[in-house]
CSV table of C-alpha atoms (C1' of nucleotides) in Angstrom, one decimal:
chain,number,residue,atom,x,y,z
A,4,MET,CA,0.0,0.0,0.0
A,5,PRO,CA,2.3,2.7,-1.2
A,6,ARG,CA,1.4,6.4,-0.8
A,7,ALA,CA,0.4,8.6,-3.7
A,8,GLY,CA,2.2,11.6,-2.3
A,9,LEU,CA,-0.8,14.0,-2.5
A,10,ASN,CA,-1.2,17.3,-0.8
A,11,HIS,CA,-3.6,20.2,-1.1
A,12,ALA,CA,-1.8,21.8,-4.0
A,13,VAL,CA,-1.4,18.6,-5.9
A,14,VAL,CA,-5.1,17.8,-5.6
A,15,VAL,CA,-6.1,21.2,-6.7
A,16,ASN,CA,-3.8,21.0,-9.7
A,17,LEU,CA,-5.2,17.6,-10.6
A,18,ALA,CA,-8.7,19.0,-10.4
A,19,ALA,CA,-7.7,21.9,-12.7
A,20,GLN,CA,-6.4,19.3,-15.2
A,21,VAL,CA,-9.7,17.4,-14.9
A,22,VAL,CA,-11.5,20.7,-15.6
A,23,ASP,CA,-9.3,21.4,-18.6
A,24,ASP,CA,-9.9,17.9,-20.0
A,25,GLY,CA,-13.6,18.4,-19.9
A,26,GLY,CA,-13.7,21.4,-22.3
A,27,PRO,CA,-16.1,24.2,-21.6
A,28,ARG,CA,-18.3,21.9,-19.5
A,29,GLY,CA,-15.4,20.7,-17.5
A,30,PHE,CA,-15.9,22.9,-14.5
A,31,ALA,CA,-19.6,22.0,-14.2
A,32,GLU,CA,-18.8,18.3,-14.5
A,33,LEU,CA,-15.9,18.3,-12.0
A,34,SER,CA,-16.3,15.5,-9.5
A,35,LEU,CA,-14.2,14.1,-6.7
A,36,ALA,CA,-14.5,10.7,-8.4
A,37,LYS,CA,-12.7,12.0,-11.5
A,38,VAL,CA,-10.0,13.7,-9.5
A,39,ALA,CA,-9.5,10.5,-7.4
A,40,ALA,CA,-9.3,8.5,-10.6
A,41,LYS,CA,-6.6,10.8,-12.0
A,42,ALA,CA,-4.7,10.7,-8.7
A,43,GLY,CA,-4.9,6.9,-8.6
A,44,VAL,CA,-6.6,7.0,-5.3
A,45,ALA,CA,-9.9,6.1,-3.7
A,46,ALA,CA,-12.4,9.0,-3.6
A,47,PRO,CA,-12.6,9.3,0.2
A,48,SER,CA,-8.8,9.7,0.4
A,49,LEU,CA,-9.2,13.1,-1.1
A,50,TYR,CA,-10.9,14.3,2.1
A,51,LYS,CA,-7.5,14.2,3.7
A,52,HIS,CA,-6.5,17.2,1.5
A,53,VAL,CA,-9.8,18.9,0.7
A,54,GLY,CA,-12.8,19.8,2.8
A,55,SER,CA,-15.5,19.1,0.2
A,56,LEU,CA,-16.2,19.3,-3.5
A,57,ALA,CA,-17.4,22.9,-3.0
A,58,ASP,CA,-14.0,23.8,-1.5
A,59,LEU,CA,-12.2,22.1,-4.3
A,60,ARG,CA,-14.3,24.0,-6.9
A,61,ARG,CA,-13.5,27.3,-5.1
A,62,ASP,CA,-9.8,26.5,-5.1
A,63,VAL,CA,-9.8,25.7,-8.8
A,64,ALA,CA,-11.7,29.0,-9.4
A,65,LEU,CA,-9.1,30.8,-7.4
A,66,ILE,CA,-6.2,29.6,-9.4
A,67,ALA,CA,-8.1,30.3,-12.6
A,68,VAL,CA,-8.8,33.9,-11.6
A,69,ARG,CA,-5.2,34.4,-10.6
A,70,GLU,CA,-4.0,33.0,-13.9
A,71,LEU,CA,-6.3,35.2,-15.8
A,72,THR,CA,-5.1,38.2,-13.8
A,73,ALA,CA,-1.5,37.3,-14.5
A,74,ALA,CA,-2.1,36.9,-18.2
A,75,GLY,CA,-3.7,40.3,-18.2
A,76,THR,CA,-1.0,42.1,-16.4
A,77,SER,CA,1.8,40.6,-18.3
A,78,ALA,CA,0.0,41.5,-21.6
A,79,THR,CA,-0.2,45.1,-20.6
A,80,VAL,CA,3.1,46.0,-19.1
A,81,GLY,CA,4.7,48.8,-21.1
A,82,ARG,CA,1.5,49.5,-23.0
A,83,ALA,CA,-1.1,52.2,-22.7
A,84,GLY,CA,-4.5,53.3,-24.2
A,85,ALA,CA,-6.1,51.4,-27.0
A,86,ASP,CA,-3.0,49.3,-27.4
A,87,ALA,CA,-3.1,48.1,-23.8
A,88,LEU,CA,-6.8,47.4,-24.0
A,89,HIS,CA,-6.5,45.3,-27.2
A,90,SER,CA,-3.6,43.4,-25.6
A,91,LEU,CA,-5.5,42.8,-22.4
A,92,ALA,CA,-8.6,41.6,-24.2
A,93,THR,CA,-6.7,39.3,-26.5
A,94,ALA,CA,-4.8,37.8,-23.6
A,95,TRP,CA,-8.0,37.1,-21.8
A,96,ARG,CA,-9.6,35.6,-24.8
A,97,SER,CA,-6.6,33.4,-25.5
A,98,TYR,CA,-6.6,32.2,-21.9
A,99,ALA,CA,-10.3,31.2,-22.4
A,100,HIS,CA,-9.5,29.4,-25.6
A,101,GLU,CA,-6.6,27.5,-24.0
A,102,HIS,CA,-8.4,26.7,-20.8
A,103,PRO,CA,-12.1,26.8,-21.4
A,104,GLY,CA,-12.9,24.8,-18.3
A,105,ARG,CA,-10.9,27.1,-16.1
A,106,TYR,CA,-12.3,30.2,-17.7
A,107,ALA,CA,-15.8,28.9,-16.8
A,108,ALA,CA,-14.5,28.5,-13.3
A,109,THR,CA,-13.8,32.3,-13.1
A,110,GLN,CA,-17.5,32.9,-13.6
A,111,ILE,CA,-18.2,31.7,-10.1
A,112,GLY,CA,-19.8,34.6,-8.1
A,113,PRO,CA,-18.1,34.6,-4.7
A,114,ASP,CA,-20.6,35.0,-1.9
A,115,PRO,CA,-20.1,38.5,-0.5
A,116,GLU,CA,-20.8,37.2,3.0
A,117,ASP,CA,-19.1,33.9,3.2
A,118,PRO,CA,-15.6,34.2,4.7
A,119,ALA,CA,-14.5,31.0,2.9
A,120,ASP,CA,-14.9,33.1,-0.3
A,121,ALA,CA,-12.7,35.9,0.9
A,122,ARG,CA,-9.6,35.0,-1.1
A,123,LEU,CA,-11.7,34.5,-4.2
A,124,ARG,CA,-13.3,37.9,-3.8
A,125,GLU,CA,-9.9,39.4,-3.4
A,126,ALA,CA,-8.5,37.7,-6.4
A,127,ALA,CA,-11.6,38.8,-8.5
A,128,ALA,CA,-11.1,42.3,-7.3
A,129,GLU,CA,-7.5,42.2,-8.5
A,130,SER,CA,-8.5,41.1,-11.9
A,131,VAL,CA,-10.9,43.9,-12.2
A,132,GLN,CA,-8.1,46.2,-11.1
A,133,VAL,CA,-6.2,45.3,-14.2
A,134,VAL,CA,-9.0,46.7,-16.3
A,135,GLY,CA,-9.1,49.8,-14.1
A,136,ALA,CA,-5.4,50.3,-14.6
A,137,VAL,CA,-5.6,50.1,-18.4
A,138,LEU,CA,-8.5,52.5,-18.5
A,139,HIS,CA,-6.7,54.9,-16.3
A,140,GLY,CA,-4.7,55.8,-19.3
A,141,PHE,CA,-7.7,57.2,-21.0
A,142,GLY,CA,-8.1,60.1,-18.6
A,143,LEU,CA,-11.7,59.4,-17.6
A,144,PRO,CA,-13.4,61.6,-15.1
A,145,ASP,CA,-13.5,59.8,-11.7
A,146,ASP,CA,-17.3,59.2,-11.8
A,147,ARG,CA,-17.1,57.5,-15.2
A,148,VAL,CA,-14.4,55.1,-14.5
A,149,ILE,CA,-16.7,52.5,-13.0
A,150,ASP,CA,-19.1,52.6,-16.0
A,151,ALA,CA,-16.2,52.2,-18.4
A,152,VAL,CA,-14.7,49.3,-16.5
A,153,ARG,CA,-18.1,47.6,-16.4
A,154,ALA,CA,-18.7,48.1,-20.1
A,155,VAL,CA,-15.3,46.7,-21.1
A,156,ARG,CA,-15.6,43.7,-18.8
A,157,ALA,CA,-19.1,43.0,-20.0
A,158,GLY,CA,-18.1,43.2,-23.7
A,159,ILE,CA,-15.0,40.9,-23.3
A,160,HIS,CA,-16.7,38.5,-21.0
A,161,GLY,CA,-19.9,38.3,-23.0
A,162,PHE,CA,-18.0,37.8,-26.2
A,163,VAL,CA,-15.8,35.0,-24.8
A,164,THR,CA,-18.8,33.3,-23.1
A,165,LEU,CA,-20.9,33.3,-26.2
A,166,GLU,CA,-18.0,32.1,-28.3
A,167,LEU,CA,-17.1,29.2,-26.0
A,168,GLY,CA,-20.7,28.3,-25.7
A,169,GLY,CA,-21.0,27.9,-29.4
A,170,GLY,CA,-23.2,30.9,-29.7
A,171,PHE,CA,-21.5,32.1,-32.9
A,172,ARG,CA,-21.9,30.3,-36.2
A,173,MET,CA,-19.4,30.8,-39.0
A,174,ARG,CA,-16.3,30.3,-37.0
A,175,GLU,CA,-14.0,32.0,-39.5
A,176,ASP,CA,-15.0,35.6,-38.8
A,177,VAL,CA,-14.9,35.5,-35.1
A,178,ASP,CA,-11.5,37.1,-34.8
A,179,GLN,CA,-12.6,40.1,-36.8
A,180,SER,CA,-15.8,40.4,-34.8
A,181,PHE,CA,-13.7,40.5,-31.7
A,182,THR,CA,-11.6,43.3,-33.1
A,183,VAL,CA,-14.6,45.3,-34.1
A,184,LEU,CA,-16.0,44.9,-30.5
A,185,LEU,CA,-12.8,46.1,-29.1
A,186,ASP,CA,-12.7,49.1,-31.4
A,187,MET,CA,-16.2,49.9,-30.3
A,188,LEU,CA,-15.2,49.8,-26.7
A,189,VAL,CA,-12.1,51.8,-27.2
A,190,ALA,CA,-14.0,54.5,-29.1
A,191,GLY,CA,-16.7,54.4,-26.4
A,192,VAL,CA,-14.3,54.8,-23.6
A,193,ALA,CA,-12.5,57.6,-25.4
A,194,ALA,CA,-15.9,59.4,-26.0
A,195,LEU,CA,-16.7,58.9,-22.4
A,196,ALA,CA,-13.5,60.7,-21.5
A,197,THR,CA,-14.3,63.7,-23.6
A,198,SER,CA,-18.0,63.8,-22.6
A,199,ASP,CA,-19.3,63.4,-26.1
A,200,THR,CA,-23.0,64.3,-26.6
A,201,LEU,CA,-24.0,60.7,-27.3
A,202,LEU,CA,-22.6,59.5,-24.1
A,203,ASP,CA,-23.7,62.4,-21.9
A,204,HIS,CA,-25.7,61.0,-19.1
A,205,ASP,CA,-25.6,62.5,-15.6
A,206,ALA,CA,-25.7,60.4,-12.5
A,207,THR,CA,-29.2,61.6,-11.4
A,208,GLY,CA,-30.8,58.6,-13.0
A,209,SER,CA,-32.6,59.6,-16.1
A,210,HIS,CA,-33.3,56.0,-17.0
A,211,ARG,CA,-35.6,53.5,-15.4
B,91,MET,CA,-54.7,7.0,-5.2
B,92,PRO,CA,-55.9,10.1,-7.1
B,93,ARG,CA,-54.1,11.3,-10.2
B,94,ALA,CA,-52.1,14.4,-10.3
B,95,GLY,CA,-53.1,15.4,-13.8
B,96,LEU,CA,-49.6,15.9,-15.2
B,97,ASN,CA,-48.5,16.1,-18.8
B,98,HIS,CA,-45.4,17.2,-20.6
B,99,ALA,CA,-46.3,20.9,-20.5
B,100,VAL,CA,-47.3,20.9,-16.9
B,101,VAL,CA,-44.1,19.2,-15.9
B,102,VAL,CA,-41.9,21.6,-17.9
B,103,ASN,CA,-43.7,24.5,-16.3
B,104,LEU,CA,-43.2,23.2,-12.9
B,105,ALA,CA,-39.5,22.7,-13.7
B,106,ALA,CA,-39.4,26.3,-14.8
B,107,GLN,CA,-40.9,27.4,-11.5
B,108,VAL,CA,-38.3,25.3,-9.6
B,109,VAL,CA,-35.6,27.0,-11.7
B,110,ASP,CA,-37.0,30.4,-10.8
B,111,ASP,CA,-37.3,29.6,-7.1
B,112,GLY,CA,-33.6,28.8,-7.1
B,113,GLY,CA,-32.3,32.2,-8.1
B,114,PRO,CA,-29.4,32.5,-10.5
B,115,ARG,CA,-28.2,29.0,-9.5
B,116,GLY,CA,-31.7,27.5,-10.0
B,117,PHE,CA,-31.0,26.1,-13.4
B,118,ALA,CA,-27.8,24.4,-12.3
B,119,GLU,CA,-29.5,22.9,-9.3
B,120,LEU,CA,-32.6,21.7,-11.1
B,121,SER,CA,-33.4,18.1,-10.2
B,122,LEU,CA,-36.2,15.7,-10.9
B,123,ALA,CA,-36.6,15.2,-7.2
B,124,LYS,CA,-37.5,18.9,-6.7
B,125,VAL,CA,-39.9,18.9,-9.6
B,126,ALA,CA,-41.5,15.7,-8.3
B,127,ALA,CA,-41.9,17.3,-4.9
B,128,LYS,CA,-43.5,20.4,-6.4
B,129,ALA,CA,-45.8,18.2,-8.4
B,130,GLY,CA,-46.7,16.2,-5.3
B,131,VAL,CA,-45.6,13.0,-7.0
B,132,ALA,CA,-42.9,10.4,-6.7
B,133,ALA,CA,-39.8,11.1,-8.8
B,134,PRO,CA,-40.1,8.0,-11.1
B,135,SER,CA,-43.6,9.1,-12.1
B,136,LEU,CA,-42.1,12.0,-14.0
B,137,TYR,CA,-40.7,9.6,-16.5
B,138,LYS,CA,-44.2,9.1,-17.9
B,139,HIS,CA,-43.9,12.7,-19.2
B,140,VAL,CA,-40.2,13.4,-19.6
B,141,GLY,CA,-37.4,11.4,-21.1
B,142,SER,CA,-34.7,12.3,-18.7
B,143,LEU,CA,-33.3,15.2,-16.6
B,144,ALA,CA,-31.3,16.3,-19.6
B,145,ASP,CA,-34.5,16.5,-21.7
B,146,LEU,CA,-36.2,18.4,-19.1
B,147,ARG,CA,-33.4,20.9,-18.9
B,148,ARG,CA,-33.5,21.3,-22.6
B,149,ASP,CA,-37.2,21.9,-22.5
B,150,VAL,CA,-36.8,24.5,-19.8
B,151,ALA,CA,-34.1,26.2,-21.8
B,152,LEU,CA,-36.4,26.2,-24.8
B,153,ILE,CA,-39.2,28.0,-23.1
B,154,ALA,CA,-36.7,30.5,-21.6
B,155,VAL,CA,-35.2,31.3,-25.0
B,156,ARG,CA,-38.7,31.7,-26.5
B,157,GLU,CA,-39.8,34.0,-23.7
B,158,LEU,CA,-36.6,36.0,-24.1
B,159,THR,CA,-37.3,36.3,-27.8
B,160,ALA,CA,-40.9,37.3,-27.2
B,161,ALA,CA,-39.9,40.0,-24.6
B,162,GLY,CA,-37.4,41.4,-27.2
B,163,THR,CA,-39.8,41.5,-30.1
B,164,SER,CA,-42.7,43.1,-28.1
B,165,ALA,CA,-40.2,45.7,-26.8
B,166,THR,CA,-39.2,46.7,-30.2
B,167,VAL,CA,-42.3,46.8,-32.3
B,168,GLY,CA,-42.8,50.3,-33.6
B,169,ARG,CA,-39.3,51.4,-32.6
B,170,ALA,CA,-36.1,51.9,-34.6
B,171,GLY,CA,-32.5,52.8,-34.3
B,172,ALA,CA,-31.1,53.7,-30.9
B,173,ASP,CA,-34.5,53.7,-29.4
B,174,ALA,CA,-35.2,50.1,-30.4
B,175,LEU,CA,-31.8,48.9,-29.2
B,176,HIS,CA,-32.2,50.5,-25.8
B,177,SER,CA,-35.7,49.0,-25.5
B,178,LEU,CA,-34.5,45.5,-26.6
B,179,ALA,CA,-31.6,45.6,-24.2
B,180,THR,CA,-33.7,46.8,-21.3
B,181,ALA,CA,-36.3,44.1,-22.0
B,182,TRP,CA,-33.7,41.4,-21.9
B,183,ARG,CA,-32.1,42.7,-18.8
B,184,SER,CA,-35.5,42.9,-17.1
B,185,TYR,CA,-36.3,39.4,-18.1
B,186,ALA,CA,-33.0,38.3,-16.5
B,187,HIS,CA,-33.8,40.1,-13.3
B,188,GLU,CA,-37.3,38.7,-13.1
B,189,HIS,CA,-36.2,35.2,-14.0
B,190,PRO,CA,-32.5,34.8,-13.2
B,191,GLY,CA,-32.8,31.0,-13.3
B,192,ARG,CA,-34.4,30.9,-16.6
B,193,TYR,CA,-32.0,33.4,-18.0
B,194,ALA,CA,-29.2,31.1,-17.0
B,195,ALA,CA,-31.0,28.4,-18.9
B,196,THR,CA,-30.7,30.4,-22.1
B,197,GLN,CA,-26.9,30.1,-21.8
B,198,ILE,CA,-27.0,26.4,-22.7
B,199,GLY,CA,-25.0,25.9,-25.9
B,200,PRO,CA,-27.1,23.6,-28.1
B,201,ASP,CA,-25.1,20.8,-29.6
B,202,PRO,CA,-24.8,21.6,-33.4
B,203,GLU,CA,-25.0,17.9,-34.2
B,204,ASP,CA,-27.6,16.5,-31.8
B,205,PRO,CA,-31.0,16.3,-33.5
B,206,ALA,CA,-32.6,16.5,-30.0
B,207,ASP,CA,-31.2,20.1,-29.8
B,208,ALA,CA,-32.7,21.1,-33.1
B,209,ARG,CA,-35.6,23.1,-31.7
B,210,LEU,CA,-33.4,24.8,-29.2
B,211,ARG,CA,-30.9,25.7,-32.0
B,212,GLU,CA,-33.8,27.2,-34.0
B,213,ALA,CA,-35.2,29.1,-31.0
B,214,ALA,CA,-31.7,30.5,-30.3
B,215,ALA,CA,-31.3,31.6,-33.9
B,216,GLU,CA,-34.7,33.4,-33.7
B,217,SER,CA,-33.6,35.3,-30.7
B,218,VAL,CA,-30.4,36.4,-32.5
B,219,GLN,CA,-32.6,37.4,-35.4
B,220,VAL,CA,-34.3,40.0,-33.2
B,221,VAL,CA,-31.0,41.8,-32.7
B,222,GLY,CA,-30.4,41.5,-36.4
B,223,ALA,CA,-33.7,43.1,-37.2
B,224,VAL,CA,-33.0,46.0,-34.8
B,225,LEU,CA,-29.6,46.6,-36.2
B,226,HIS,CA,-31.0,46.5,-39.7
B,227,GLY,CA,-32.3,50.0,-39.1
B,228,PHE,CA,-28.8,51.3,-38.7
B,229,GLY,CA,-28.0,50.8,-42.4
B,230,LEU,CA,-24.9,48.7,-41.9
B,231,PRO,CA,-23.1,47.3,-44.9
B,232,ASP,CA,-23.8,43.6,-45.2
B,233,ASP,CA,-20.4,42.4,-44.2
B,234,ARG,CA,-20.5,44.3,-41.0
B,235,VAL,CA,-23.9,43.2,-39.7
B,236,ILE,CA,-22.6,40.1,-38.2
B,237,ASP,CA,-19.9,41.9,-36.3
B,238,ALA,CA,-22.4,44.4,-35.0
B,239,VAL,CA,-24.8,41.7,-33.9
B,240,ARG,CA,-22.1,39.9,-32.0
B,241,ALA,CA,-20.8,43.0,-30.3
B,242,VAL,CA,-24.3,43.9,-29.1
B,243,ARG,CA,-25.1,40.4,-27.9
B,244,ALA,CA,-21.8,40.2,-26.2
B,245,GLY,CA,-22.2,43.5,-24.4
B,246,ILE,CA,-25.7,42.9,-23.2
B,247,HIS,CA,-25.2,39.3,-22.3
B,248,GLY,CA,-21.9,40.0,-20.6
B,249,PHE,CA,-23.3,42.8,-18.6
B,250,VAL,CA,-26.3,40.8,-17.4
B,251,THR,CA,-24.2,37.7,-16.6
B,252,LEU,CA,-21.8,39.7,-14.5
B,253,GLU,CA,-24.6,41.5,-12.8
B,254,LEU,CA,-26.5,38.4,-11.9
B,255,GLY,CA,-23.3,36.7,-10.8
B,256,GLY,CA,-22.7,39.4,-8.3
B,257,GLY,CA,-19.7,40.7,-10.3
B,258,PHE,CA,-20.5,44.3,-9.7
B,259,ARG,CA,-20.1,46.0,-6.3
B,260,MET,CA,-22.0,49.2,-5.5
B,261,ARG,CA,-25.4,48.1,-6.7
B,262,GLU,CA,-26.8,51.7,-6.9
B,263,ASP,CA,-25.0,52.7,-10.1
B,264,VAL,CA,-25.6,49.6,-12.2
B,265,ASP,CA,-28.5,51.1,-14.1
B,266,GLN,CA,-26.4,54.0,-15.2
B,267,SER,CA,-23.5,51.7,-16.2
B,268,PHE,CA,-25.9,49.8,-18.4
B,269,THR,CA,-27.1,52.9,-20.1
B,270,VAL,CA,-23.5,53.9,-20.7
B,271,LEU,CA,-22.8,50.5,-22.2
B,272,LEU,CA,-25.8,50.8,-24.5
B,273,ASP,CA,-24.7,54.2,-25.6
B,274,MET,CA,-21.3,52.9,-26.4
B,275,LEU,CA,-22.8,50.1,-28.5
B,276,VAL,CA,-25.2,52.5,-30.3
B,277,ALA,CA,-22.3,54.8,-31.1
B,278,GLY,CA,-20.2,51.9,-32.1
B,279,VAL,CA,-22.8,50.5,-34.4
B,280,ALA,CA,-23.4,53.9,-35.9
B,281,ALA,CA,-19.8,54.4,-36.5
B,282,LEU,CA,-19.5,51.0,-38.1
B,283,ALA,CA,-22.3,52.0,-40.5
B,284,THR,CA,-20.4,55.1,-41.7
B,285,SER,CA,-17.0,53.4,-41.8
B,286,ASP,CA,-15.4,55.7,-39.2
B,287,THR,CA,-11.7,55.7,-39.2
B,288,LEU,CA,-11.5,54.2,-35.7
B,289,LEU,CA,-13.5,51.2,-36.8
B,290,ASP,CA,-12.1,50.7,-40.2
B,291,HIS,CA,-10.8,47.1,-40.4
B,292,ASP,CA,-11.0,45.1,-43.5
B,293,ALA,CA,-11.7,41.4,-43.5
B,294,THR,CA,-8.2,40.4,-44.5
B,295,GLY,CA,-7.3,39.9,-40.9
B,296,SER,CA,-4.9,42.6,-39.7
B,297,HIS,CA,-5.1,41.2,-36.2
B,298,ARG,CA,-3.8,37.9,-34.8
C,186,DC,C1',-69.9,-2.9,-17.9
C,187,DG,C1',-65.4,-4.3,-19.7
C,188,DG,C1',-60.9,-3.8,-21.5
C,189,DG,C1',-57.1,-1.3,-23.0
C,190,DT,C1',-54.3,2.6,-22.3
C,191,DT,C1',-52.4,5.7,-19.3
C,192,DG,C1',-50.5,7.6,-15.1
C,193,DG,C1',-49.1,6.7,-10.9
C,194,DC,C1',-46.8,3.6,-7.4
C,195,DT,C1',-43.0,0.7,-5.0
C,196,DA,C1',-38.8,-1.6,-5.3
C,197,DA,C1',-34.3,-1.9,-6.9
C,198,DT,C1',-29.7,-0.5,-9.3
C,199,DG,C1',-25.9,2.4,-9.8
C,200,DG,C1',-23.1,6.3,-9.0
C,201,DG,C1',-21.4,10.2,-6.4
C,202,DA,C1',-20.7,12.9,-1.9
C,203,DG,C1',-19.5,12.5,2.4
C,204,DT,C1',-18.5,10.0,7.3
C,205,DA,C1',-16.4,6.6,10.5
C,206,DG,C1',-13.1,3.9,11.8
C,207,DC,C1',-9.1,0.9,10.7
C,208,DT,C1',-4.3,0.3,9.0
C,209,DT,C1',0.0,1.4,7.3
C,210,DT,C1',3.5,4.4,6.2
C,211,DT,C1',6.6,7.8,7.5
C,212,DA,C1',9.0,11.5,10.2
C,213,DG,C1',11.2,12.5,14.4
C,214,DG,C1',12.9,12.0,18.8
C,215,DC,C1',15.3,9.0,21.6
D,235,DG,C1',18.3,1.6,14.8
D,236,DC,C1',13.7,1.6,17.5
D,237,DC,C1',9.1,3.6,18.9
D,238,DT,C1',5.6,6.4,18.7
D,239,DA,C1',2.4,9.5,16.8
D,240,DA,C1',0.6,12.0,13.1
D,241,DA,C1',-0.5,11.7,8.3
D,242,DA,C1',-2.4,9.3,4.3
D,243,DG,C1',-4.6,5.7,2.6
D,244,DC,C1',-8.3,2.2,2.6
D,245,DT,C1',-12.9,-0.3,3.2
D,246,DA,C1',-17.5,-0.1,4.6
D,247,DC,C1',-21.4,2.6,5.1
D,248,DT,C1',-25.2,6.2,4.6
D,249,DC,C1',-27.7,9.4,2.0
D,250,DC,C1',-29.3,11.5,-2.1
D,251,DC,C1',-30.4,11.4,-6.8
D,252,DA,C1',-31.3,9.5,-11.7
D,253,DT,C1',-33.1,5.9,-13.9
D,254,DT,C1',-35.3,1.1,-14.8
D,255,DA,C1',-38.7,-2.6,-14.1
D,256,DG,C1',-42.8,-4.2,-13.1
D,257,DC,C1',-47.3,-3.6,-10.6
D,258,DC,C1',-51.9,-1.6,-10.0
D,259,DA,C1',-55.5,1.7,-10.2
D,260,DA,C1',-58.1,5.2,-12.8
D,261,DC,C1',-60.0,6.8,-17.0
D,262,DC,C1',-61.8,6.4,-21.7
D,263,DC,C1',-64.2,4.3,-25.3
D,264,DG,C1',-67.2,1.0,-26.9
DNA sequence: CGGGTTGGCTAATGGGAGTAGCTTTTAGGC
DNA sequence: GCCTAAAAGCTACTCCCATTAGCCAACCCG
């Protein structure tokens, strides 16, 4: 009865591999049974290293979010403005293509109350910070930064989600569509910075 | 031993209610056991009306997609241009707020091969058509329509997904952020129609 | 009223999460 | 080099859920 030499980090990494192997649905279909099989161990043995399936899923989400943040930061060092935004967006989309399962894991909404989600919340905030830093170079007024960050996140995330989910037919043109979306976002953010008429909405809630 | 009076439609509707009751995670947590409980029936009885849990999920997704399409069409009759786009987007977002579980169901990517997914594929295509019809009023060149549709879908879907997933802090300002996003998209689509410099990319793939 | 169809049931299988308690390995102290 | 105690595995078990099989009652049609 030799030992498998597992520990928390190894188990989480194996889980991340299982998630990757499963394609876009890999995260949803993650199970302790699959991880145990990959580790060459009986399923209950995993509880020596992991509290529950929910914990394991959270841990996988955490490394995925951190990897995404890292990809974004390294793609934007030494860049600014539209260049930085294109680079960031492309890096994120590439990560999603290379690790569709892990990208799905980043969509987990951490519970704002649960202390167990604290590190995940923090990691998610850091990844949003990358967008904030890139948009800082556009010289937006303070009260518009949040709108711009949300729009950019929504656009990129929505595009990648739809793409991975098979929401786009005609695969050939997807790269161009992504470029067009990014140009729209860049133009929109730039317009927001200069208070263009089309984008002139005050904060007093004229809508809804 | 009285009868419960179930049939396919009733079961699917009960399932949709279960999904709604479960909030944003309602669709992921849909189970035959819950539907059976709500129907006041033993779980195996459901198999008289439904092929499997997977079938039931697909059926729920189908009604959700159709409801979303209906909400979009009725929000855009008699409107055009930016007005129509705002109305469509707001209708979709409202649907997601009122039925977060069902909205999540619409994110199912139908298998392009599986004949069982045919109706869902069709319904999804119809909902995309609504966006296409709205954007038609912008006078886009034919080879740009697809890019514009994708950008708009990505923006709206991404925003709603992030919002439902708790991705935005500071709940108060979310409505304004959504308006800003829509204005960006409207401006972007308009610019695409007039071949603005910022958005001038040809199809020969200058990127990636 | 009688029989077939239909809709419900109970019982049973299989698989996955999670718990309890046992055993062996292994690291450290002596 | 032992001896012990913690750590890491295992088997056996429970519970929950999906799904199948086969039974029985209710309804419909003549």
